[in-house]
XYZ file of C-alpha atoms in Angstrom:
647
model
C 201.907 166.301 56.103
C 199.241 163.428 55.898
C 195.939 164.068 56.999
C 195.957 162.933 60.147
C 198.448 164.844 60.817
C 196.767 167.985 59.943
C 193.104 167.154 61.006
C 195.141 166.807 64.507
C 196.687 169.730 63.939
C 193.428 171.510 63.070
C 191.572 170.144 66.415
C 194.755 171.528 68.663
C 194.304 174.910 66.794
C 190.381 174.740 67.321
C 190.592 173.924 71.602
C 192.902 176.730 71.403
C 190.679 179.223 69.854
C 188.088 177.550 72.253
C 189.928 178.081 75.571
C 191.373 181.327 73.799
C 188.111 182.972 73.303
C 186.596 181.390 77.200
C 189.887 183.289 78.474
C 188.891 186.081 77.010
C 185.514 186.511 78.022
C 186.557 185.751 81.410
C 188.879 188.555 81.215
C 186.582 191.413 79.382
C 183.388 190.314 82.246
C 186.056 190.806 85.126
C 186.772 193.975 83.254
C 183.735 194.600 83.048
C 182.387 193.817 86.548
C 185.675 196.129 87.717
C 184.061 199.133 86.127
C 180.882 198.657 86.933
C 182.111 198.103 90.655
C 184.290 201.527 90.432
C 181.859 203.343 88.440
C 178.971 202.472 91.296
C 182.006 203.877 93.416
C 182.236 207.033 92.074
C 178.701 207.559 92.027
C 178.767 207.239 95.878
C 181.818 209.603 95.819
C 179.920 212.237 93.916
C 177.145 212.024 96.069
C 179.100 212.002 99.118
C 181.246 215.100 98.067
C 177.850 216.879 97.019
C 177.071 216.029 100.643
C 180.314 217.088 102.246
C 180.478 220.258 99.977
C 177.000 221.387 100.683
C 177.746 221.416 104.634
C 180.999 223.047 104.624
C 179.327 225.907 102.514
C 176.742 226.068 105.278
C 178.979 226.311 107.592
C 181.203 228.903 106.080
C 178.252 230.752 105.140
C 176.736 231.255 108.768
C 180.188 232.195 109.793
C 180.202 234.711 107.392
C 176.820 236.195 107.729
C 177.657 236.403 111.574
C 180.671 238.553 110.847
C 178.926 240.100 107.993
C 176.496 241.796 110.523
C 179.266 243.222 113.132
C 181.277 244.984 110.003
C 178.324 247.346 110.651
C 179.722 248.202 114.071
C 183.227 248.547 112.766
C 181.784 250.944 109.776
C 179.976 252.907 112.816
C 183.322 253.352 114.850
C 185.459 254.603 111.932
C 183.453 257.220 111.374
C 182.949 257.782 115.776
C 186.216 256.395 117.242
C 185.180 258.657 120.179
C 182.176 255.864 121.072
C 181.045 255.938 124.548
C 179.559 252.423 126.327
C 176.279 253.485 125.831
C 176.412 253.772 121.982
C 178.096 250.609 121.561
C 175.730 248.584 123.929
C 173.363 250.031 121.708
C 174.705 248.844 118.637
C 176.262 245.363 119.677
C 172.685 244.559 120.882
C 171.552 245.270 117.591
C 173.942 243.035 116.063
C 172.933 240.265 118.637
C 169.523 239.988 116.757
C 170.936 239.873 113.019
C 173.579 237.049 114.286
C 172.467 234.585 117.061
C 175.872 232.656 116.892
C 177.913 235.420 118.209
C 178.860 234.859 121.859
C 180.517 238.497 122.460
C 181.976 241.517 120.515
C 184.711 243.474 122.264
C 186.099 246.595 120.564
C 189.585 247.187 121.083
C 191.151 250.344 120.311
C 195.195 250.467 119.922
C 194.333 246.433 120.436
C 193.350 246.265 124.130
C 189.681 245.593 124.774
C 188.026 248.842 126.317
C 184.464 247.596 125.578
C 182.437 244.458 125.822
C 179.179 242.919 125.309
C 177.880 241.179 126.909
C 179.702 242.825 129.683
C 178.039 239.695 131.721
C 180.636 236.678 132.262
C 183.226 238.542 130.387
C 184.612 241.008 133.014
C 188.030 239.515 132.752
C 188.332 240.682 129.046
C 188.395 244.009 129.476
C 191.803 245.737 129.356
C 193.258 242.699 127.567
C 196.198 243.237 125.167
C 195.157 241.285 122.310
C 198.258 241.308 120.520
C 200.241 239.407 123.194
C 197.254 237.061 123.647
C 195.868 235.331 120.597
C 197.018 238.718 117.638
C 200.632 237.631 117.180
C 202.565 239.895 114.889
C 201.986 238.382 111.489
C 198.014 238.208 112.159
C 198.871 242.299 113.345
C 200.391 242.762 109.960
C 197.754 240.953 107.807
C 195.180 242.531 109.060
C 196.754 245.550 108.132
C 197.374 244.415 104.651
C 194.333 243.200 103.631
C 191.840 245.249 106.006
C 190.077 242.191 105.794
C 188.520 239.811 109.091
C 191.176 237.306 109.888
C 189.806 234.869 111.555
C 191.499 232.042 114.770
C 190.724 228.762 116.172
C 188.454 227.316 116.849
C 189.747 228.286 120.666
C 188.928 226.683 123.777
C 186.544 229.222 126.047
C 187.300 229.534 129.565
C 183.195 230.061 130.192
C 183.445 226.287 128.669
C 182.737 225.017 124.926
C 184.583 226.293 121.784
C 184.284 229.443 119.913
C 185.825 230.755 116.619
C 187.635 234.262 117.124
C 187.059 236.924 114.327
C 188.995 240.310 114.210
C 187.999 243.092 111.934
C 190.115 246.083 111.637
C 189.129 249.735 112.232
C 190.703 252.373 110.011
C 189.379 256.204 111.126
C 187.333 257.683 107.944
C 188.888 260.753 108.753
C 192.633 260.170 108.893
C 192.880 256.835 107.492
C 194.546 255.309 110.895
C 194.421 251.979 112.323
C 191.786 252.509 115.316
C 191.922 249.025 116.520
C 189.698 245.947 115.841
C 186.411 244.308 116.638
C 187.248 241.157 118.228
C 183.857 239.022 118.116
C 183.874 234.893 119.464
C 181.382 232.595 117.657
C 179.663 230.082 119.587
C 180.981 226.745 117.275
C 178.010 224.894 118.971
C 175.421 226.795 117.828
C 177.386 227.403 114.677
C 177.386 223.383 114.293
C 173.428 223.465 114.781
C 172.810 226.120 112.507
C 175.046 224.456 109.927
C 173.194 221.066 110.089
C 175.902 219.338 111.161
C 174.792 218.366 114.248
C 172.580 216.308 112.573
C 175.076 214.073 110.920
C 173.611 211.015 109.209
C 174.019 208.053 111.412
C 175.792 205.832 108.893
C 178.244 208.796 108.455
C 181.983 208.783 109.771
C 182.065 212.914 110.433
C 184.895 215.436 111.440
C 186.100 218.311 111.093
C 189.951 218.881 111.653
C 192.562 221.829 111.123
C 194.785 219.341 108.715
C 193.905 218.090 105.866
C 195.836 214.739 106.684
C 193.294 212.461 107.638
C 195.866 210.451 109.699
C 196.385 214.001 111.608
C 193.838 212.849 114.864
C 195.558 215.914 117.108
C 194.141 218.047 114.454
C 190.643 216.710 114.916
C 188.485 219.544 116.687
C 184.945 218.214 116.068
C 183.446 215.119 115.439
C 185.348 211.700 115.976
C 188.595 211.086 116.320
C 189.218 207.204 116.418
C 187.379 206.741 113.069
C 189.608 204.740 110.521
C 190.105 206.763 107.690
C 189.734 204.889 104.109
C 190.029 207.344 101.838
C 187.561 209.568 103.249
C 185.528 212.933 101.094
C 187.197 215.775 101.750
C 186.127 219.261 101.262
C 187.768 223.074 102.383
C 186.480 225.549 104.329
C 188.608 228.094 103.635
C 188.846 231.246 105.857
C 191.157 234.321 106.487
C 193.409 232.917 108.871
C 192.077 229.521 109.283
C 191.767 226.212 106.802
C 189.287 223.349 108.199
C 188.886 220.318 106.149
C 185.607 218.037 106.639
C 186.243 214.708 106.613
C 183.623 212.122 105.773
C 183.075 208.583 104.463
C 180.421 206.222 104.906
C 180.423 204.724 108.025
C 181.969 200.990 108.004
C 183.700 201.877 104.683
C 183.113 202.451 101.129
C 181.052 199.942 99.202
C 182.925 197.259 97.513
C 180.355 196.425 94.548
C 176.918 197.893 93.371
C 173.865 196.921 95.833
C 172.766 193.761 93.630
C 175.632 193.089 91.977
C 174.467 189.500 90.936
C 172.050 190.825 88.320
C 174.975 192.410 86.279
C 176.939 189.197 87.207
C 174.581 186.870 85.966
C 173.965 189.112 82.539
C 177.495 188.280 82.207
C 177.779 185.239 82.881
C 175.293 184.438 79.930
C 177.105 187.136 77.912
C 180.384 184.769 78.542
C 178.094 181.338 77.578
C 176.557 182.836 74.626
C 180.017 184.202 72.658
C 182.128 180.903 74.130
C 178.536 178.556 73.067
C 179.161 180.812 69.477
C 182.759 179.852 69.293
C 182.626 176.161 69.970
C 179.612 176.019 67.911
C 181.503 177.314 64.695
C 184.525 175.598 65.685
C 182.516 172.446 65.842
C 181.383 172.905 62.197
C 185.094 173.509 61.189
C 185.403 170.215 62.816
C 182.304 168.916 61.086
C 184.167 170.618 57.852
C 187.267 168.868 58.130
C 185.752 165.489 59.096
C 183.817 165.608 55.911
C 186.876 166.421 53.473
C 188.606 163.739 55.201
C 185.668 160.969 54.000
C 185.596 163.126 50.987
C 189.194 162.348 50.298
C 189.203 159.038 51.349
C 186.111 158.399 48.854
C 188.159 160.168 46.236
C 191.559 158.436 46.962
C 189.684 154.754 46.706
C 186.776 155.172 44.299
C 187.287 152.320 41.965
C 186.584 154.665 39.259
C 188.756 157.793 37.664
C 188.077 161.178 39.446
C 189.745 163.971 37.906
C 190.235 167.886 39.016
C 190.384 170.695 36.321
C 190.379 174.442 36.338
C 187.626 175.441 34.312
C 189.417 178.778 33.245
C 192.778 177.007 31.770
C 191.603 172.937 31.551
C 194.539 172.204 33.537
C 194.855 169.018 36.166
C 194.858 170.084 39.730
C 194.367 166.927 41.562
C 193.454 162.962 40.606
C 192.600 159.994 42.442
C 194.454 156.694 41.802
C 192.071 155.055 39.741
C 192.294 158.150 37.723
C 196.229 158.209 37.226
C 196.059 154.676 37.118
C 193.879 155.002 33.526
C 195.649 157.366 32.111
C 199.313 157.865 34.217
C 200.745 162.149 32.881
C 198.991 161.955 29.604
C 195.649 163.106 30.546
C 197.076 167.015 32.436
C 194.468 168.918 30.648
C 190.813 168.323 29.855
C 192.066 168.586 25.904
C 193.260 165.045 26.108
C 189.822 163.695 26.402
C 189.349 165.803 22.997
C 191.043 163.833 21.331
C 189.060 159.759 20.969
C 189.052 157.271 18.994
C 186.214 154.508 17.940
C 186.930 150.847 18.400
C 188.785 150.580 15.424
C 191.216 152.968 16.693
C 190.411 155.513 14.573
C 190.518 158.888 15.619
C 187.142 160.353 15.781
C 186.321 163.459 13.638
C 185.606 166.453 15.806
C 186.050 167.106 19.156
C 183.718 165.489 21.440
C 183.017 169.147 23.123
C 183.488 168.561 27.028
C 184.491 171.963 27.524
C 182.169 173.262 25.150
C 178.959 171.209 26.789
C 179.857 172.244 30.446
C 179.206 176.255 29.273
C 175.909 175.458 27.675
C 174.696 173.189 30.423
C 176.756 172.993 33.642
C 177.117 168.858 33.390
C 177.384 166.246 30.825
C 176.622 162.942 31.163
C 177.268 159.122 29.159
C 179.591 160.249 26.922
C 181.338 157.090 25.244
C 185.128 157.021 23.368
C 187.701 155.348 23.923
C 191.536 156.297 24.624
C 195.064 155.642 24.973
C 195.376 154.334 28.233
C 198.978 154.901 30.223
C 199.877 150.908 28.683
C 199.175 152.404 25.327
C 196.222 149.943 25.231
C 193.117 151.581 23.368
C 190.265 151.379 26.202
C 186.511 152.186 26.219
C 185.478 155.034 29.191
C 182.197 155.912 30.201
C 182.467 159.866 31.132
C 180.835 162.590 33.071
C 181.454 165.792 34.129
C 180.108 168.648 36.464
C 181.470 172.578 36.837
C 181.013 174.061 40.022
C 181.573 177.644 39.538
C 183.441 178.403 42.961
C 186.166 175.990 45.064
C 188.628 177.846 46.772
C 188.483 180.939 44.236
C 188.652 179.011 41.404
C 185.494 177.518 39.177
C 186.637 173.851 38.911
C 185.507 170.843 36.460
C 184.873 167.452 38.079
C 185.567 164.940 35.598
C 184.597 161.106 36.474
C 186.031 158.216 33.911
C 184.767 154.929 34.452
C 186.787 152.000 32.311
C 184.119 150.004 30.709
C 186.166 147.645 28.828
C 184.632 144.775 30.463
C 181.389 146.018 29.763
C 181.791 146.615 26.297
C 183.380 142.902 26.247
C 179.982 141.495 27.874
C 178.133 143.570 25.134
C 179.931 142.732 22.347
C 179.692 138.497 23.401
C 176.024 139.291 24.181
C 176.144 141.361 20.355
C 177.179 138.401 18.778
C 175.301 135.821 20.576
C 171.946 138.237 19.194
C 173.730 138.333 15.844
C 173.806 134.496 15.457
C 170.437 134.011 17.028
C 169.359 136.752 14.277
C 170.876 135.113 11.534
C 169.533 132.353 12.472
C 166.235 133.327 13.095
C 166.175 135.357 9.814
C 165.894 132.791 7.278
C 163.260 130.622 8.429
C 161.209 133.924 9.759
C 161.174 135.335 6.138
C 159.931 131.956 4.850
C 157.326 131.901 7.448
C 156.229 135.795 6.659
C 156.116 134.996 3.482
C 153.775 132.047 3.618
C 151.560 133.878 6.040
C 151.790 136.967 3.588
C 150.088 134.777 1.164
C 147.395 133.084 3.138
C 146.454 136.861 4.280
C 146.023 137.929 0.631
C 144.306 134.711 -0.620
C 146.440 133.582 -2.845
C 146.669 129.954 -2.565
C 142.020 130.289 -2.087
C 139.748 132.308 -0.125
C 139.992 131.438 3.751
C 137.347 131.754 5.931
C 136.882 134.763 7.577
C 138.250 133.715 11.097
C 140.897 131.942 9.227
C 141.840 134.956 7.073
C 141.422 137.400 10.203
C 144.058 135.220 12.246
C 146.371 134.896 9.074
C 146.401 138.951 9.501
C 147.331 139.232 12.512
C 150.281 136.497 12.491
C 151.615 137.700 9.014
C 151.588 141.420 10.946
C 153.494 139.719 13.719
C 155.892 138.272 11.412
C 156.589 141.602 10.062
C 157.213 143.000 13.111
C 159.371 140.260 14.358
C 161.839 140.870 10.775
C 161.863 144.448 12.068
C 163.368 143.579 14.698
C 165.841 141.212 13.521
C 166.601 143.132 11.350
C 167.564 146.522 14.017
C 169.304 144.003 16.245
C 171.700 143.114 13.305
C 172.016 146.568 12.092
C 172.862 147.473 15.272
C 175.622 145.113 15.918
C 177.169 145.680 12.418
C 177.086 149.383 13.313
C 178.647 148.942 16.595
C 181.180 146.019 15.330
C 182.242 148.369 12.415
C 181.124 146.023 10.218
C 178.556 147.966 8.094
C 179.906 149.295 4.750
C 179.112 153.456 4.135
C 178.650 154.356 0.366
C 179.818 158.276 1.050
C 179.051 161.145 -1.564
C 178.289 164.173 -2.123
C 174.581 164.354 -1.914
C 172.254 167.210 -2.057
C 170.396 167.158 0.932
C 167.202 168.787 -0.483
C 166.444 165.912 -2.454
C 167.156 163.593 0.065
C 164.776 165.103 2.612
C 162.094 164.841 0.055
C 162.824 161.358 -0.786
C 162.073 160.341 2.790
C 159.083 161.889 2.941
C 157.390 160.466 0.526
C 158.413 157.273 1.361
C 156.976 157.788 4.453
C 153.763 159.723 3.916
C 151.516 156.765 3.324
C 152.656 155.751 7.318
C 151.945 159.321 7.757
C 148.291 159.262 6.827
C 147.176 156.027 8.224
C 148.437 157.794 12.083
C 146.350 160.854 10.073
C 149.467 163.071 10.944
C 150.536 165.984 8.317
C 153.882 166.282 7.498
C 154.668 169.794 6.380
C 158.326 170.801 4.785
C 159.695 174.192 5.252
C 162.097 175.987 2.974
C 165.583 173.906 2.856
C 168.854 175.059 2.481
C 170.177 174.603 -0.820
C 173.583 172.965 0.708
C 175.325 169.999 -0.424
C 176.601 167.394 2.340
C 178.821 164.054 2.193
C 176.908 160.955 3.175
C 175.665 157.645 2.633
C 172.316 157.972 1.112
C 171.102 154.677 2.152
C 171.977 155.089 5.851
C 170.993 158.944 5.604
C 167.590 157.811 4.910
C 168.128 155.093 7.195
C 168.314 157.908 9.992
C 165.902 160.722 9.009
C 163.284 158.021 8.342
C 163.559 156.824 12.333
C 163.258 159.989 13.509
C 160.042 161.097 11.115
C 158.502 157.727 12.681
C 158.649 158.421 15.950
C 157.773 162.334 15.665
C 154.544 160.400 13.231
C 153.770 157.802 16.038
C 153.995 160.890 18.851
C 152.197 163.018 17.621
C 148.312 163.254 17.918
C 145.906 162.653 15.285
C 145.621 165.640 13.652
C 148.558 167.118 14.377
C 151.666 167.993 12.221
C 155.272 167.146 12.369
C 157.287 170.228 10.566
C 160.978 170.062 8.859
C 162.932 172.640 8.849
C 167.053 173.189 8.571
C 169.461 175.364 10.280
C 172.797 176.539 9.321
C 175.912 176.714 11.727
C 179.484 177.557 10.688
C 180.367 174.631 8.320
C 177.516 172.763 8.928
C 173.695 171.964 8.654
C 170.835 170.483 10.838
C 167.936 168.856 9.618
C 165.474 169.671 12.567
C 161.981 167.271 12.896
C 160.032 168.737 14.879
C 156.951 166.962 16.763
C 153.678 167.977 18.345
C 153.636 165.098 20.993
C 153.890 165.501 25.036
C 158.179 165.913 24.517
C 160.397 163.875 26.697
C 161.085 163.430 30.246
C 164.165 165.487 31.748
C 165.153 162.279 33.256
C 164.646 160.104 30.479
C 167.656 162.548 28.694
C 170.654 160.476 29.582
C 169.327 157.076 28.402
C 167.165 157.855 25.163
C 170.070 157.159 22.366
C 171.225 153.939 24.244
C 169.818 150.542 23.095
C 166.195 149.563 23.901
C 165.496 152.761 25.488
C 161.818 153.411 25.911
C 160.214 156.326 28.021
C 158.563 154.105 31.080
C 155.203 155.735 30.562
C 152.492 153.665 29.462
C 151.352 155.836 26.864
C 155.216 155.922 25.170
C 154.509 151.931 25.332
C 151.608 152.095 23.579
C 153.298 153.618 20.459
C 155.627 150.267 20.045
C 159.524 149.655 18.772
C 161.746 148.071 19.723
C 164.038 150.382 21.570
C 166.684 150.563 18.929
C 165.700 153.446 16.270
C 167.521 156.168 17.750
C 170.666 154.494 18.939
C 171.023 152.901 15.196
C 170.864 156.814 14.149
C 173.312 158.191 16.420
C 175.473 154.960 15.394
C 175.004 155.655 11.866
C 175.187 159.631 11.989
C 178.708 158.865 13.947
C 180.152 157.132 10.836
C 179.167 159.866 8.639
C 180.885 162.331 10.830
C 178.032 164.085 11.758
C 175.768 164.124 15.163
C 171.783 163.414 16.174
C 170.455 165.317 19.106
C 167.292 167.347 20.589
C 165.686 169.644 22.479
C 162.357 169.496 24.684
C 160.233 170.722 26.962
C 157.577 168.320 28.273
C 154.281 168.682 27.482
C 155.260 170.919 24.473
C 156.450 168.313 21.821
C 160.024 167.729 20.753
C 162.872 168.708 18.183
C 165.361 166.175 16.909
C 167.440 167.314 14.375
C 170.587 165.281 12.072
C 173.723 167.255 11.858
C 176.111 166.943 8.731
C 178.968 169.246 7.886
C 178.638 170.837 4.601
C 180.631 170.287 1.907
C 183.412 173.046 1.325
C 182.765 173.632 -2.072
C 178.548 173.435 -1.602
C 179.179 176.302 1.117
C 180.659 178.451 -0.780
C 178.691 178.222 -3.691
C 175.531 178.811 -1.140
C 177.646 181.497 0.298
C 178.734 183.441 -3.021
């Protein structure tokens, strides 16, 4: 799949987590918003039903207190069935004070009313057969069961208004026998009254009906009948021969949301911006993401120079550019390929150049030179650096850039020679002219006069400096053309070290620098003396001219496994981090003005890397700035010379 195809791809699956995620927000706030709306519902239910519950016990509780007061009669009667009027006026009017709702009590004997009060308006009871009226057989027989009040209606009153019967049975203490009952009629008006309920809340639909099917309107005896029922509160008042059920809902219906429903609408509402503002905003960076590989990869595809992808834990190829397969086609699939260089000559270099090796100990490497097989099988110069980034993708990676320089090192090498011939030429006349001007400064063809002699100084030091020069710039090129000839033996490098310092001391004392010489190892290493000293004498210059007056440069070695370092180390202001990646390459200078001030020409250290390079050995250094510096010449140690140190 190319990668337009999958960036499209990618921006299909992102607009569908978009819309995915703005769906589903949508759907949790509607969610939501439907149980806050039935939540606020069923805390108007709860109320309501605490409402409807609290009336009906009301009711049923004056009901009961009103019959609760005449089961004193009945207790007075089963222990004197033989009551006259007189008694019983006596104690119905009692009863008439403890329970105001009661409209009349009638005792009736065998079941046919033989007394009455209030004998008032209620003539026509007496004599009646109450179990052919409103006592049918069943009520007969419960009554007898339970010797409980059963209780009928309510009943329409002929006197007018409604009234709720009540009959309590009479057994005789005595002999145990049914006597009759007490039949008592409430007044349901002033029962309503009592109750509350005739004080209904205005925004209430009320009623109270004998079914408890609210479509039932027959069954309606109180309150309104042509309400439309939705669902309405419900609550029993359960009596001994009679169920009521209350109805009651809010009047125009239940509510359909909470009062100000907008202020948990609008909270989500920004609840739904907020987590689909969070979603496009990361899926925008995954865009951002995916936008920048793609110029990533198109950098990396068409960079003009090799780009190469290792894993850092096995130095295997994981992904190249062009340029990079280009250079080197299947050869180079592992990072041990670039171990293995060659110089100009086409000579394979001695020891691995260490890529693997300097990305532990630093992270990054930088203008390392060799040159390799390229995929024509044509030797070719790269330029190389290298990073390792620790995690990509679960995997600690080494990016490895190779830049053909081939071209370069053709401009360097005409530029080499055209300095060579200019040198050569240059050198013969020069040391003709430094030597007459050596000889005028010392007076030997007559005394000159004093401004005479002073300016014959000063050119004849000139001169010198000028043959210095030449004379780097061709030792330079003959190092770097292969042309210089190496004398290598077995050399002790005590005695070398020792050499060079005293060669060097009187240098030494004119900058009025010490040079102090630590204990050496006793080691024997193979080199050219001549270039050795060559070497060690550049670097004891420069760690002289850095160094303050007073001040000391100190020599010291250090052993490694099969090898030695000669460190020289300096009490100067050390090197600029940034001046690191240039300081061994030709006419390298630090830019500061005090590094000016010391003079050279540039070329000391990259003639000693050159020459430490044929002698299969290395020059580097360490630094901090501010705190001086420590250069030191590597050599491997001769096999025998080690062991003899060893044993």
């Amino acid at each position: 799949m190319s990668d337009t195809s999958r960036s499209n791809s990618l921006l299909r699956l992102i607009w569908a987590a978009r819309l995915s995620v703005l769906a589903l927000m949508i759907a949790v706030a509607v969610a939501l918003d439907a149980a806050s709306t039935s939540s606020h519902l069923n805390d108007v239910r709860q109320r309501w039903q605490a409402e409807a519950d609290d009336i009906s016990l009301k009711l049923r509780g004056q009901i009961l207190q009103n019959v609760q007061a005449v089961w004193g009669l009945a207790a007075n009667v089963a222990v004197e069935p033989t009551i006259d009027d007189e008694r019983f006026a006596n104690l119905a009017s009692t009863i008439f004070t403890l329970a105001p709702e009661l409209r009349n009590i009638g005792l009736a004997p065998d079941f046919v009313i033989r007394f009455m009060y209030p004998m008032e308006g209620n003539e026509a009871a007496l004599g009646l057969d109450l179990t052919k009226q409103s006592l049918p057989p069943r009520e007969v027989e419960a009554l007898l069961d339970s010797r409980q009040v059963r209780f009928t209606g309510p009943i329409n009153l002929v006197q007018g208004g409604q009234g709720l019967a009540a009959r309590l049975p009479i057994f005789e203490r005595a002999s145990d026998r049914l006597w009759g009952v007490v039949s008592v009629i409430l007044d349901m008006d002033k029962l309503y009254q009592a109750a509350g309920i005739s004080q209904a809340p205005a925004n209430a639909e009320f009623a109270l009906s004998k079914s408890a099917d609210p479509g039932n309107r027959e069954a309606v005896f109180y309150g309104s009948r042509s309400a439309r029922w939705d669902n309405p509160i419900t609550s029993t008042i359960a009596m001994p021969g009679a169920n009521w059920t209350l109805l009651y809902q809010p009047r125009g219906g239940w509510p359909s949301h909470p009062a100000n429903p907008w202020v948990f609408r609008s909270a989500l509402v920004m609840l739904i911006m907020l987590f689909t503002g969070a979603a496009f905003w990361l899926t925008s960076l995954l865009v951002r993401e995916d936008q920048a590989r793609r110029r990533f990869s198109g950098l990396f595809e068409l960079a003009p120079f090799g780009i190469g992808l290792f894993s850092a834990t096995t130095g295997d190829l994981i992904r190249a550019n062009h340029a990079f397969e280009h250079s080197f086609g299947a050869a180079a699939r592992s990072l041990a390929f670039f171990d293995r260089s060659f110089d100009r000559s086409g000579r394979p270099l001695t020891g691995a150049i260490g890529i693997r090796k300097e990305l532990a100990k630093n992270g990054r490497f930088a203008g390392i030179e060799a040159y390799y097989q390229t995929a024509s099988g044509a030797l070719t110069p790269f330029l190389m650096q290298g990073l390792q980034l620790d995690d990509v993708d679960n995997e600690p990676v080494v990016w490895l850039i190779t830049q053909d320089i081939a071209e370069r090192k053709y401009i360097d090498q005409m530029k080499s020679e055209f300095i060579s011939t200019v040198s050569h030429e240059l050198r013969t006349p020069l040391t003709s002219i430094s030597g007459s001007l050596g000889l005028l400064a010392n007076n030997a063809v007559g005394t000159l006069p004093e401004k005479a002699s002073k300016l014959a100084g000063i050119a004849y030091r000139n001169s010198q400096q000028l043959t210095f020069l030449i004379n780097d710039l061709l030792d330079i090129e003959s190092l770097i053309a292969g042309k210089m000839s190496f004398k290598m033996e077995n050399q002790a490098l005590e005695a070398m070290v020792r050499e060079s310092v005293e060669n060097i001391q009187p240098f030494a004392r004119g900058r009025q620098v010490s040079l102090h010489l630590a204990d050496l190892a006793p080691v024997t290493v193979h080199a050219d003396k001549q270039r050795f000293h060559q070497a060690l004498n550049n670097l004891l210059s420069n760690a002289i001219k850095f160094s303050p007056a007073g001040g000391t440069v100190e020599m010291f070695t250090q052993q490694t496994l099969g090898s030695v370092r000669l460190c020289v180390q300096d009490s100067g202001p050390g090197i600029p981090v940034s001046f690191r990646d240039r300081i061994f390459q030709k006419f390298s200078q630090a830019d500061g003005s005090d590094q000016r001030s010391k003079g050279g020409t540039g070329l000391g250290l990259a003639i000693t890397r050159e020459l430490m390079v044929r002698m299969n050995g290395g020059v580097d250094y360490h630094s901090v700035p501010g705190q001086g510096a420590t250069f030191w010449l590597e050599l491997p140690i001769v096999a025998e010379a080690a062991e003899q140190h060893t044993g």
